[in-house]
Every structure is written in C-alpha cells, then in structure tokens.
C-alpha cells in the first residue's frame, strides 16, 4: 500500500496535469471561435463557385475542347489520395478518424484493381499511413512552420497537384479531410478533387428559360481560369475545416482530461 507521502505526491502530480489540460482547453476554446467563423464564411463562396462552374461545364459538356482539369486523362487507373491531417496532437481521435477514412478509400480502390498513392498534408497522419504504405507515399506538404495555414498554402498545394496531373503522374485525385460540425463532431469525408467533377444540377432550380447566352471569352477559356481556382478553393476550405476541427476536438479532449483528473483526485 502506498504511503501517505506517495499519495500526496500523486495527488500533486494529477493536480498539475489538471491545470495544464484546463489551460489547453481554454486556449482551444478561444481559437475555436475564430476558426469556426473562418470555415463557415468560406462555404458560401465555394457553393457559388460550384454553381457558376455547373453552368459553364454544362455548356462545354464532353467536347474535345474541354480543359483537361474537367475532361480528365481518359483513364481511371492511378488514384492519388490527398489526406489533410493536423500538425499537432492532443485532439482526441480526429487524426485517427481521418487516417481510417483514407485507408478505407485506399482499400476500396485497390479492391477494384486501382493503383493508389498518397499525398500527405500535415504531420500527424504520416506515421500510421506510412506503416503499411511506405512505397505509396508520393509526396507530403508540411504546414507545421505556419501558425495558421491559409490560402497561400492551399495555392501551393494546388499548384503542385495540378502540375503532377498535367505530367501524367495520376489520373484521379481524391481529397480527404474533416468537416467541422461542432466541438463534438468532426466527420472525415472523401471527395473527388481532380479532374474537377461536373457539379450536379440543382433539382429545385428553375428550368432554363431558353435564352441564348454568349460568353466572351469562350466557356472553355473561362473554365481554364476557374478550374484551378476551384481546386485552390477546395483545398483552402479543407485547411479551414481542419483548423476548426482541430480546435474543437482539442477543446473536447482537454475537457475530458480535466474531468478525469478531477475524478482521480
């Protein structure tokens, strides 16, 4: 049985840990509000950009003049999974859930006979993915040296992904990242990024009036400009969602740790 001195030492240690977790919880709560506002503010722009692209893509269709970012390579064999993880830990099961979604997607593609590679954003997802996929890591992008990754980092990632696509290094890219819903819920999703999927028409949209609209420059030229911007916007949104998800998960994890320390005392 532990002596009274040892028990006092343990209690002191737990109290010290409790102070640390409480402080981290408060810091995460303060950062969460800003991160959540940024993520939510970016969503309407992405929705509107999708609507503009839907209109233009519908007119271009599958024509021979359609940009490569929209038409694709004509193949569907080589897939690149762009996995967006956090750079810091102490955020519960967030990174584990993102990695799980990525590996689930990779398993499904390989079962269909596809070749799969990974492009890793953030530090925390590298080790578990490399464990069984060391030869499948194409590249990784480090965001740990930036306090809050933003549009500049999203543009750099987009430029590299588009260059890889144009060089024929893959046929299809999928973006895997967490969607922030609340401090308790951050759901990882996988969506096609490149070639840019033609947005689905809105079922509630008003029928076309039949008016003839002429574009200058042409639809193809406009799409040549919009498609890279769409990729950048999607990646920027993913980074914002990651930041909000990280702070929400961290706040919840630190709150649970603080409560557990209190129970021990």
JSON list of N, CA and C in Angstrom, two decimals, residues 23-93:
[
{"chain": "A", "resi": 23, "resn": "UNK", "atom": "N", "xyz": [-5.80, 24.68, -19.01]},
{"chain": "A", "resi": 23, "resn": "UNK", "atom": "CA", "xyz": [-5.27, 25.80, -19.78]},
{"chain": "A", "resi": 23, "resn": "UNK", "atom": "C", "xyz": [-5.36, 25.54, -21.28]},
{"chain": "A", "resi": 24, "resn": "UNK", "atom": "N", "xyz": [-5.03, 24.31, -21.69]},
{"chain": "A", "resi": 24, "resn": "UNK", "atom": "CA", "xyz": [-5.12, 23.95, -23.10]},
{"chain": "A", "resi": 24, "resn": "UNK", "atom": "C", "xyz": [-6.56, 23.99, -23.59]},
{"chain": "A", "resi": 25, "resn": "UNK", "atom": "N", "xyz": [-7.49, 23.60, -22.73]},
{"chain": "A", "resi": 25, "resn": "UNK", "atom": "CA", "xyz": [-8.90, 23.65, -23.09]},
{"chain": "A", "resi": 25, "resn": "UNK", "atom": "C", "xyz": [-9.34, 25.10, -23.36]},
{"chain": "A", "resi": 26, "resn": "UNK", "atom": "N", "xyz": [-8.90, 26.00, -22.50]},
{"chain": "A", "resi": 26, "resn": "UNK", "atom": "CA", "xyz": [-9.28, 27.42, -22.65]},
{"chain": "A", "resi": 26, "resn": "UNK", "atom": "C", "xyz": [-8.67, 28.03, -23.90]},
{"chain": "A", "resi": 27, "resn": "UNK", "atom": "N", "xyz": [-7.43, 27.66, -24.19]},
{"chain": "A", "resi": 27, "resn": "UNK", "atom": "CA", "xyz": [-6.77, 28.16, -25.41]},
{"chain": "A", "resi": 27, "resn": "UNK", "atom": "C", "xyz": [-7.50, 27.66, -26.66]},
{"chain": "A", "resi": 28, "resn": "UNK", "atom": "N", "xyz": [-7.84, 26.36, -26.65]},
{"chain": "A", "resi": 28, "resn": "UNK", "atom": "CA", "xyz": [-8.55, 25.79, -27.79]},
{"chain": "A", "resi": 28, "resn": "UNK", "atom": "C", "xyz": [-9.92, 26.42, -27.97]},
{"chain": "A", "resi": 29, "resn": "UNK", "atom": "N", "xyz": [-10.60, 26.71, -26.86]},
{"chain": "A", "resi": 29, "resn": "UNK", "atom": "CA", "xyz": [-11.92, 27.34, -26.93]},
{"chain": "A", "resi": 29, "resn": "UNK", "atom": "C", "xyz": [-11.82, 28.73, -27.55]},
{"chain": "A", "resi": 30, "resn": "UNK", "atom": "N", "xyz": [-10.77, 29.46, -27.20]},
{"chain": "A", "resi": 30, "resn": "UNK", "atom": "CA", "xyz": [-10.58, 30.80, -27.76]},
{"chain": "A", "resi": 30, "resn": "UNK", "atom": "C", "xyz": [-10.28, 30.74, -29.25]},
{"chain": "A", "resi": 31, "resn": "UNK", "atom": "N", "xyz": [-9.47, 29.77, -29.66]},
{"chain": "A", "resi": 31, "resn": "UNK", "atom": "CA", "xyz": [-9.12, 29.64, -31.08]},
{"chain": "A", "resi": 31, "resn": "UNK", "atom": "C", "xyz": [-10.28, 29.08, -31.90]},
{"chain": "A", "resi": 32, "resn": "UNK", "atom": "N", "xyz": [-11.12, 28.28, -31.26]},
{"chain": "A", "resi": 32, "resn": "UNK", "atom": "CA", "xyz": [-12.21, 27.62, -31.96]},
{"chain": "A", "resi": 32, "resn": "UNK", "atom": "C", "xyz": [-13.17, 28.62, -32.59]},
{"chain": "A", "resi": 33, "resn": "UNK", "atom": "N", "xyz": [-13.51, 29.65, -31.86]},
{"chain": "A", "resi": 33, "resn": "UNK", "atom": "CA", "xyz": [-14.49, 30.62, -32.36]},
{"chain": "A", "resi": 33, "resn": "UNK", "atom": "C", "xyz": [-14.01, 31.25, -33.67]},
{"chain": "A", "resi": 34, "resn": "UNK", "atom": "N", "xyz": [-12.75, 31.69, -33.69]},
{"chain": "A", "resi": 34, "resn": "UNK", "atom": "CA", "xyz": [-12.20, 32.29, -34.91]},
{"chain": "A", "resi": 34, "resn": "UNK", "atom": "C", "xyz": [-12.12, 31.29, -36.04]},
{"chain": "A", "resi": 35, "resn": "UNK", "atom": "N", "xyz": [-11.68, 30.07, -35.72]},
{"chain": "A", "resi": 35, "resn": "UNK", "atom": "CA", "xyz": [-11.54, 29.04, -36.75]},
{"chain": "A", "resi": 35, "resn": "UNK", "atom": "C", "xyz": [-12.90, 28.64, -37.32]},
{"chain": "A", "resi": 36, "resn": "UNK", "atom": "N", "xyz": [-13.90, 28.53, -36.45]},
{"chain": "A", "resi": 36, "resn": "UNK", "atom": "CA", "xyz": [-15.25, 28.17, -36.90]},
{"chain": "A", "resi": 36, "resn": "UNK", "atom": "C", "xyz": [-15.83, 29.25, -37.80]},
{"chain": "A", "resi": 37, "resn": "UNK", "atom": "N", "xyz": [-15.66, 30.51, -37.42]},
{"chain": "A", "resi": 37, "resn": "UNK", "atom": "CA", "xyz": [-16.16, 31.62, -38.24]},
{"chain": "A", "resi": 37, "resn": "UNK", "atom": "C", "xyz": [-15.50, 31.64, -39.61]},
{"chain": "A", "resi": 38, "resn": "UNK", "atom": "N", "xyz": [-14.20, 31.37, -39.65]},
{"chain": "A", "resi": 38, "resn": "UNK", "atom": "CA", "xyz": [-13.49, 31.36, -40.93]},
{"chain": "A", "resi": 38, "resn": "UNK", "atom": "C", "xyz": [-13.98, 30.23, -41.83]},
{"chain": "A", "resi": 39, "resn": "UNK", "atom": "N", "xyz": [-14.17, 29.04, -41.24]},
{"chain": "A", "resi": 39, "resn": "UNK", "atom": "CA", "xyz": [-14.64, 27.89, -42.03]},
{"chain": "A", "resi": 39, "resn": "UNK", "atom": "C", "xyz": [-16.04, 28.13, -42.58]},
{"chain": "A", "resi": 40, "resn": "UNK", "atom": "N", "xyz": [-16.92, 28.67, -41.74]},
{"chain": "A", "resi": 40, "resn": "UNK", "atom": "CA", "xyz": [-18.29, 28.91, -42.17]},
{"chain": "A", "resi": 40, "resn": "UNK", "atom": "C", "xyz": [-18.39, 30.04, -43.19]},
{"chain": "A", "resi": 41, "resn": "UNK", "atom": "N", "xyz": [-17.50, 31.03, -43.07]},
{"chain": "A", "resi": 41, "resn": "UNK", "atom": "CA", "xyz": [-17.52, 32.16, -44.01]},
{"chain": "A", "resi": 41, "resn": "UNK", "atom": "C", "xyz": [-17.06, 31.73, -45.40]},
{"chain": "A", "resi": 42, "resn": "UNK", "atom": "N", "xyz": [-16.23, 30.70, -45.49]},
{"chain": "A", "resi": 42, "resn": "UNK", "atom": "CA", "xyz": [-15.71, 30.26, -46.79]},
{"chain": "A", "resi": 42, "resn": "UNK", "atom": "C", "xyz": [-16.70, 29.38, -47.55]},
{"chain": "A", "resi": 43, "resn": "UNK", "atom": "N", "xyz": [-17.65, 28.80, -46.86]},
{"chain": "A", "resi": 43, "resn": "UNK", "atom": "CA", "xyz": [-18.56, 27.85, -47.52]},
{"chain": "A", "resi": 43, "resn": "UNK", "atom": "C", "xyz": [-19.45, 28.49, -48.59]},
{"chain": "A", "resi": 44, "resn": "UNK", "atom": "N", "xyz": [-20.05, 29.67, -48.36]},
{"chain": "A", "resi": 44, "resn": "UNK", "atom": "CA", "xyz": [-20.91, 30.25, -49.41]},
{"chain": "A", "resi": 44, "resn": "UNK", "atom": "C", "xyz": [-20.17, 30.53, -50.72]},
{"chain": "A", "resi": 45, "resn": "UNK", "atom": "N", "xyz": [-18.90, 30.95, -50.63]},
{"chain": "A", "resi": 45, "resn": "UNK", "atom": "CA", "xyz": [-18.12, 31.21, -51.84]},
{"chain": "A", "resi": 45, "resn": "UNK", "atom": "C", "xyz": [-17.94, 29.93, -52.65]},
{"chain": "A", "resi": 46, "resn": "UNK", "atom": "N", "xyz": [-17.62, 28.84, -51.94]},
{"chain": "A", "resi": 46, "resn": "UNK", "atom": "CA", "xyz": [-17.44, 27.56, -52.62]},
{"chain": "A", "resi": 46, "resn": "UNK", "atom": "C", "xyz": [-18.73, 27.11, -53.28]},
{"chain": "A", "resi": 47, "resn": "UNK", "atom": "N", "xyz": [-19.86, 27.32, -52.61]},
{"chain": "A", "resi": 47, "resn": "UNK", "atom": "CA", "xyz": [-21.16, 26.93, -53.18]},
{"chain": "A", "resi": 47, "resn": "UNK", "atom": "C", "xyz": [-21.46, 27.74, -54.44]},
{"chain": "A", "resi": 48, "resn": "UNK", "atom": "N", "xyz": [-21.19, 29.05, -54.38]},
{"chain": "A", "resi": 48, "resn": "UNK", "atom": "CA", "xyz": [-21.46, 29.91, -55.54]},
{"chain": "A", "resi": 48, "resn": "UNK", "atom": "C", "xyz": [-20.53, 29.58, -56.70]},
{"chain": "A", "resi": 49, "resn": "UNK", "atom": "N", "xyz": [-19.29, 29.29, -56.40]},
{"chain": "A", "resi": 49, "resn": "UNK", "atom": "CA", "xyz": [-18.34, 28.91, -57.45]},
{"chain": "A", "resi": 49, "resn": "UNK", "atom": "C", "xyz": [-18.79, 27.62, -58.12]},
{"chain": "A", "resi": 50, "resn": "UNK", "atom": "N", "xyz": [-19.30, 26.68, -57.33]},
{"chain": "A", "resi": 50, "resn": "UNK", "atom": "CA", "xyz": [-19.84, 25.44, -57.90]},
{"chain": "A", "resi": 50, "resn": "UNK", "atom": "C", "xyz": [-20.98, 25.72, -58.87]},
{"chain": "A", "resi": 51, "resn": "UNK", "atom": "N", "xyz": [-21.84, 26.67, -58.51]},
{"chain": "A", "resi": 51, "resn": "UNK", "atom": "CA", "xyz": [-22.98, 26.99, -59.36]},
{"chain": "A", "resi": 51, "resn": "UNK", "atom": "C", "xyz": [-22.52, 27.59, -60.69]},
{"chain": "A", "resi": 52, "resn": "UNK", "atom": "N", "xyz": [-21.54, 28.47, -60.65]},
{"chain": "A", "resi": 52, "resn": "UNK", "atom": "CA", "xyz": [-21.01, 29.07, -61.88]},
{"chain": "A", "resi": 52, "resn": "UNK", "atom": "C", "xyz": [-20.38, 28.00, -62.75]},
{"chain": "A", "resi": 53, "resn": "UNK", "atom": "N", "xyz": [-19.61, 27.11, -62.11]},
{"chain": "A", "resi": 53, "resn": "UNK", "atom": "CA", "xyz": [-18.97, 26.04, -62.88]},
{"chain": "A", "resi": 53, "resn": "UNK", "atom": "C", "xyz": [-19.99, 25.09, -63.47]},
{"chain": "A", "resi": 54, "resn": "UNK", "atom": "N", "xyz": [-21.07, 24.83, -62.75]},
{"chain": "A", "resi": 54, "resn": "UNK", "atom": "CA", "xyz": [-22.10, 23.94, -63.27]},
{"chain": "A", "resi": 54, "resn": "UNK", "atom": "C", "xyz": [-22.70, 24.49, -64.56]},
{"chain": "A", "resi": 55, "resn": "UNK", "atom": "N", "xyz": [-22.91, 25.81, -64.57]},
{"chain": "A", "resi": 55, "resn": "UNK", "atom": "CA", "xyz": [-23.47, 26.44, -65.75]},
{"chain": "A", "resi": 55, "resn": "UNK", "atom": "C", "xyz": [-22.52, 26.34, -66.93]},
{"chain": "A", "resi": 56, "resn": "UNK", "atom": "N", "xyz": [-21.25, 26.63, -66.69]},
{"chain": "A", "resi": 56, "resn": "UNK", "atom": "CA", "xyz": [-20.27, 26.61, -67.78]},
{"chain": "A", "resi": 56, "resn": "UNK", "atom": "C", "xyz": [-19.96, 25.19, -68.24]},
{"chain": "A", "resi": 57, "resn": "UNK", "atom": "N", "xyz": [-19.80, 24.27, -67.27]},
{"chain": "A", "resi": 57, "resn": "UNK", "atom": "CA", "xyz": [-19.47, 22.88, -67.61]},
{"chain": "A", "resi": 57, "resn": "UNK", "atom": "C", "xyz": [-20.61, 22.25, -68.41]},
{"chain": "A", "resi": 58, "resn": "UNK", "atom": "N", "xyz": [-21.85, 22.62, -68.09]},
{"chain": "A", "resi": 58, "resn": "UNK", "atom": "CA", "xyz": [-22.99, 22.07, -68.82]},
{"chain": "A", "resi": 58, "resn": "UNK", "atom": "C", "xyz": [-22.98, 22.48, -70.28]},
{"chain": "A", "resi": 59, "resn": "UNK", "atom": "N", "xyz": [-22.44, 23.65, -70.59]},
{"chain": "A", "resi": 59, "resn": "UNK", "atom": "CA", "xyz": [-22.38, 24.12, -71.97]},
{"chain": "A", "resi": 59, "resn": "UNK", "atom": "C", "xyz": [-21.20, 23.51, -72.72]},
{"chain": "A", "resi": 60, "resn": "UNK", "atom": "N", "xyz": [-20.10, 23.27, -71.99]},
{"chain": "A", "resi": 60, "resn": "UNK", "atom": "CA", "xyz": [-18.92, 22.66, -72.63]},
{"chain": "A", "resi": 60, "resn": "UNK", "atom": "C", "xyz": [-19.13, 21.17, -72.85]},
{"chain": "A", "resi": 61, "resn": "UNK", "atom": "N", "xyz": [-19.73, 20.51, -71.82]},
{"chain": "A", "resi": 61, "resn": "UNK", "atom": "CA", "xyz": [-20.00, 19.07, -71.92]},
{"chain": "A", "resi": 61, "resn": "UNK", "atom": "C", "xyz": [-18.74, 18.26, -72.09]},
{"chain": "A", "resi": 62, "resn": "UNK", "atom": "N", "xyz": [-18.81, 17.24, -72.92]},
{"chain": "A", "resi": 62, "resn": "UNK", "atom": "CA", "xyz": [-17.67, 16.35, -73.17]},
{"chain": "A", "resi": 62, "resn": "UNK", "atom": "C", "xyz": [-16.97, 16.67, -74.48]},
{"chain": "A", "resi": 63, "resn": "UNK", "atom": "N", "xyz": [-17.01, 17.94, -74.87]},
{"chain": "A", "resi": 63, "resn": "UNK", "atom": "CA", "xyz": [-16.40, 18.33, -76.14]},
{"chain": "A", "resi": 63, "resn": "UNK", "atom": "C", "xyz": [-14.89, 18.15, -76.10]},
{"chain": "A", "resi": 64, "resn": "UNK", "atom": "N", "xyz": [-14.30, 18.08, -77.28]},
{"chain": "A", "resi": 64, "resn": "UNK", "atom": "CA", "xyz": [-12.85, 17.89, -77.38]},
{"chain": "A", "resi": 64, "resn": "UNK", "atom": "C", "xyz": [-12.08, 19.10, -76.87]},
{"chain": "A", "resi": 65, "resn": "UNK", "atom": "N", "xyz": [-12.76, 20.24, -76.80]},
{"chain": "A", "resi": 65, "resn": "UNK", "atom": "CA", "xyz": [-12.08, 21.46, -76.37]},
{"chain": "A", "resi": 65, "resn": "UNK", "atom": "C", "xyz": [-12.16, 21.67, -74.85]},
{"chain": "A", "resi": 66, "resn": "UNK", "atom": "N", "xyz": [-12.80, 20.75, -74.15]},
{"chain": "A", "resi": 66, "resn": "UNK", "atom": "CA", "xyz": [-12.93, 20.89, -72.69]},
{"chain": "A", "resi": 66, "resn": "UNK", "atom": "C", "xyz": [-11.55, 20.83, -72.04]},
{"chain": "A", "resi": 67, "resn": "UNK", "atom": "N", "xyz": [-11.27, 21.68, -71.05]},
{"chain": "A", "resi": 67, "resn": "UNK", "atom": "CA", "xyz": [-9.97, 21.67, -70.38]},
{"chain": "A", "resi": 67, "resn": "UNK", "atom": "C", "xyz": [-9.69, 20.31, -69.74]},
{"chain": "A", "resi": 68, "resn": "UNK", "atom": "N", "xyz": [-8.42, 19.98, -69.66]},
{"chain": "A", "resi": 68, "resn": "UNK", "atom": "CA", "xyz": [-8.02, 18.68, -69.12]},
{"chain": "A", "resi": 68, "resn": "UNK", "atom": "C", "xyz": [-8.45, 18.51, -67.67]},
{"chain": "A", "resi": 69, "resn": "UNK", "atom": "N", "xyz": [-8.45, 19.61, -66.89]},
{"chain": "A", "resi": 69, "resn": "UNK", "atom": "CA", "xyz": [-8.85, 19.52, -65.48]},
{"chain": "A", "resi": 69, "resn": "UNK", "atom": "C", "xyz": [-10.31, 19.12, -65.34]},
{"chain": "A", "resi": 70, "resn": "UNK", "atom": "N", "xyz": [-11.10, 19.32, -66.39]},
{"chain": "A", "resi": 70, "resn": "UNK", "atom": "CA", "xyz": [-12.51, 18.93, -66.37]},
{"chain": "A", "resi": 70, "resn": "UNK", "atom": "C", "xyz": [-12.72, 17.59, -67.07]},
{"chain": "A", "resi": 71, "resn": "UNK", "atom": "N", "xyz": [-12.06, 17.42, -68.21]},
{"chain": "A", "resi": 71, "resn": "UNK", "atom": "CA", "xyz": [-12.26, 16.20, -69.02]},
{"chain": "A", "resi": 71, "resn": "UNK", "atom": "C", "xyz": [-11.50, 15.00, -68.47]},
{"chain": "A", "resi": 72, "resn": "UNK", "atom": "N", "xyz": [-10.38, 15.26, -67.77]},
{"chain": "A", "resi": 72, "resn": "UNK", "atom": "CA", "xyz": [-9.58, 14.16, -67.26]},
{"chain": "A", "resi": 72, "resn": "UNK", "atom": "C", "xyz": [-8.60, 13.63, -68.29]},
{"chain": "A", "resi": 73, "resn": "UNK", "atom": "N", "xyz": [-7.91, 12.56, -67.93]},
{"chain": "A", "resi": 73, "resn": "UNK", "atom": "CA", "xyz": [-6.91, 11.97, -68.82]},
{"chain": "A", "resi": 73, "resn": "UNK", "atom": "C", "xyz": [-7.50, 10.91, -69.73]},
{"chain": "A", "resi": 74, "resn": "UNK", "atom": "N", "xyz": [-8.75, 10.53, -69.46]},
{"chain": "A", "resi": 74, "resn": "UNK", "atom": "CA", "xyz": [-9.35, 9.45, -70.23]},
{"chain": "A", "resi": 74, "resn": "UNK", "atom": "C", "xyz": [-9.11, 8.10, -69.59]},
{"chain": "A", "resi": 75, "resn": "UNK", "atom": "N", "xyz": [-8.38, 8.09, -68.48]},
{"chain": "A", "resi": 75, "resn": "UNK", "atom": "CA", "xyz": [-8.10, 6.84, -67.76]},
{"chain": "A", "resi": 75, "resn": "UNK", "atom": "C", "xyz": [-8.60, 6.98, -66.33]},
{"chain": "A", "resi": 76, "resn": "UNK", "atom": "N", "xyz": [-8.67, 5.83, -65.65]},
{"chain": "A", "resi": 76, "resn": "UNK", "atom": "CA", "xyz": [-9.16, 5.80, -64.26]},
{"chain": "A", "resi": 76, "resn": "UNK", "atom": "C", "xyz": [-8.40, 4.76, -63.45]},
{"chain": "A", "resi": 77, "resn": "UNK", "atom": "N", "xyz": [-7.08, 4.65, -63.71]},
{"chain": "A", "resi": 77, "resn": "UNK", "atom": "CA", "xyz": [-6.30, 3.59, -63.09]},
{"chain": "A", "resi": 77, "resn": "UNK", "atom": "C", "xyz": [-5.49, 4.07, -61.89]},
{"chain": "A", "resi": 78, "resn": "UNK", "atom": "N", "xyz": [-4.86, 5.22, -62.01]},
{"chain": "A", "resi": 78, "resn": "UNK", "atom": "CA", "xyz": [-3.96, 5.71, -60.97]},
{"chain": "A", "resi": 78, "resn": "UNK", "atom": "C", "xyz": [-4.67, 6.78, -60.12]},
{"chain": "A", "resi": 79, "resn": "UNK", "atom": "N", "xyz": [-4.79, 6.49, -58.84]},
{"chain": "A", "resi": 79, "resn": "UNK", "atom": "CA", "xyz": [-5.52, 7.39, -57.94]},
{"chain": "A", "resi": 79, "resn": "UNK", "atom": "C", "xyz": [-4.57, 7.96, -56.88]},
{"chain": "A", "resi": 80, "resn": "UNK", "atom": "N", "xyz": [-4.73, 9.25, -56.61]},
{"chain": "A", "resi": 80, "resn": "UNK", "atom": "CA", "xyz": [-3.94, 9.94, -55.59]},
{"chain": "A", "resi": 80, "resn": "UNK", "atom": "C", "xyz": [-4.87, 10.40, -54.48]},
{"chain": "A", "resi": 81, "resn": "UNK", "atom": "N", "xyz": [-4.56, 9.99, -53.25]},
{"chain": "A", "resi": 81, "resn": "UNK", "atom": "CA", "xyz": [-5.37, 10.39, -52.10]},
{"chain": "A", "resi": 81, "resn": "UNK", "atom": "C", "xyz": [-4.66, 11.54, -51.38]},
{"chain": "A", "resi": 82, "resn": "UNK", "atom": "N", "xyz": [-5.29, 12.72, -51.40]},
{"chain": "A", "resi": 82, "resn": "UNK", "atom": "CA", "xyz": [-4.75, 13.89, -50.72]},
{"chain": "A", "resi": 82, "resn": "UNK", "atom": "C", "xyz": [-5.36, 13.92, -49.32]},
{"chain": "A", "resi": 83, "resn": "UNK", "atom": "N", "xyz": [-4.55, 13.56, -48.33]},
{"chain": "A", "resi": 83, "resn": "UNK", "atom": "CA", "xyz": [-5.05, 13.39, -46.96]},
{"chain": "A", "resi": 83, "resn": "UNK", "atom": "C", "xyz": [-4.63, 14.58, -46.11]},
{"chain": "A", "resi": 84, "resn": "UNK", "atom": "N", "xyz": [-5.61, 15.29, -45.56]},
{"chain": "A", "resi": 84, "resn": "UNK", "atom": "CA", "xyz": [-5.35, 16.51, -44.78]},
{"chain": "A", "resi": 84, "resn": "UNK", "atom": "C", "xyz": [-5.48, 16.18, -43.29]},
{"chain": "A", "resi": 85, "resn": "UNK", "atom": "N", "xyz": [-4.34, 16.09, -42.62]},
{"chain": "A", "resi": 85, "resn": "UNK", "atom": "CA", "xyz": [-4.30, 15.86, -41.17]},
{"chain": "A", "resi": 85, "resn": "UNK", "atom": "C", "xyz": [-3.80, 17.11, -40.46]},
{"chain": "A", "resi": 86, "resn": "UNK", "atom": "N", "xyz": [-3.85, 17.09, -39.14]},
{"chain": "A", "resi": 86, "resn": "UNK", "atom": "CA", "xyz": [-3.35, 18.22, -38.36]},
{"chain": "A", "resi": 86, "resn": "UNK", "atom": "C", "xyz": [-1.84, 18.09, -38.16]},
{"chain": "A", "resi": 87, "resn": "UNK", "atom": "N", "xyz": [-1.24, 19.17, -37.67]},
{"chain": "A", "resi": 87, "resn": "UNK", "atom": "CA", "xyz": [0.19, 19.15, -37.35]},
{"chain": "A", "resi": 87, "resn": "UNK", "atom": "C", "xyz": [0.44, 18.90, -35.87]},
{"chain": "A", "resi": 88, "resn": "UNK", "atom": "N", "xyz": [-0.59, 19.07, -35.06]},
{"chain": "A", "resi": 88, "resn": "UNK", "atom": "CA", "xyz": [-0.45, 18.91, -33.61]},
{"chain": "A", "resi": 88, "resn": "UNK", "atom": "C", "xyz": [-1.34, 17.79, -33.12]},
{"chain": "A", "resi": 89, "resn": "UNK", "atom": "N", "xyz": [-0.96, 17.22, -31.98]},
{"chain": "A", "resi": 89, "resn": "UNK", "atom": "CA", "xyz": [-1.75, 16.16, -31.37]},
{"chain": "A", "resi": 89, "resn": "UNK", "atom": "C", "xyz": [-2.68, 16.71, -30.31]},
{"chain": "A", "resi": 90, "resn": "UNK", "atom": "N", "xyz": [-3.01, 15.87, -29.34]},
{"chain": "A", "resi": 90, "resn": "UNK", "atom": "CA", "xyz": [-3.91, 16.24, -28.24]},
{"chain": "A", "resi": 90, "resn": "UNK", "atom": "C", "xyz": [-5.26, 16.72, -28.75]},
{"chain": "A", "resi": 91, "resn": "UNK", "atom": "N", "xyz": [-5.76, 16.07, -29.79]},
{"chain": "A", "resi": 91, "resn": "UNK", "atom": "CA", "xyz": [-7.08, 16.43, -30.32]},
{"chain": "A", "resi": 91, "resn": "UNK", "atom": "C", "xyz": [-7.95, 15.18, -30.48]},
{"chain": "A", "resi": 92, "resn": "UNK", "atom": "N", "xyz": [-7.89, 14.33, -29.48]},
{"chain": "A", "resi": 92, "resn": "UNK", "atom": "CA", "xyz": [-8.75, 13.16, -29.47]},
{"chain": "A", "resi": 92, "resn": "UNK", "atom": "C", "xyz": [-8.49, 12.22, -30.63]},
{"chain": "A", "resi": 93, "resn": "UNK", "atom": "N", "xyz": [-9.58, 11.67, -31.18]},
{"chain": "A", "resi": 93, "resn": "UNK", "atom": "CA", "xyz": [-9.45, 10.71, -32.27]},
{"chain": "A", "resi": 93, "resn": "UNK", "atom": "C", "xyz": [-9.56, 11.32, -33.65]}
]
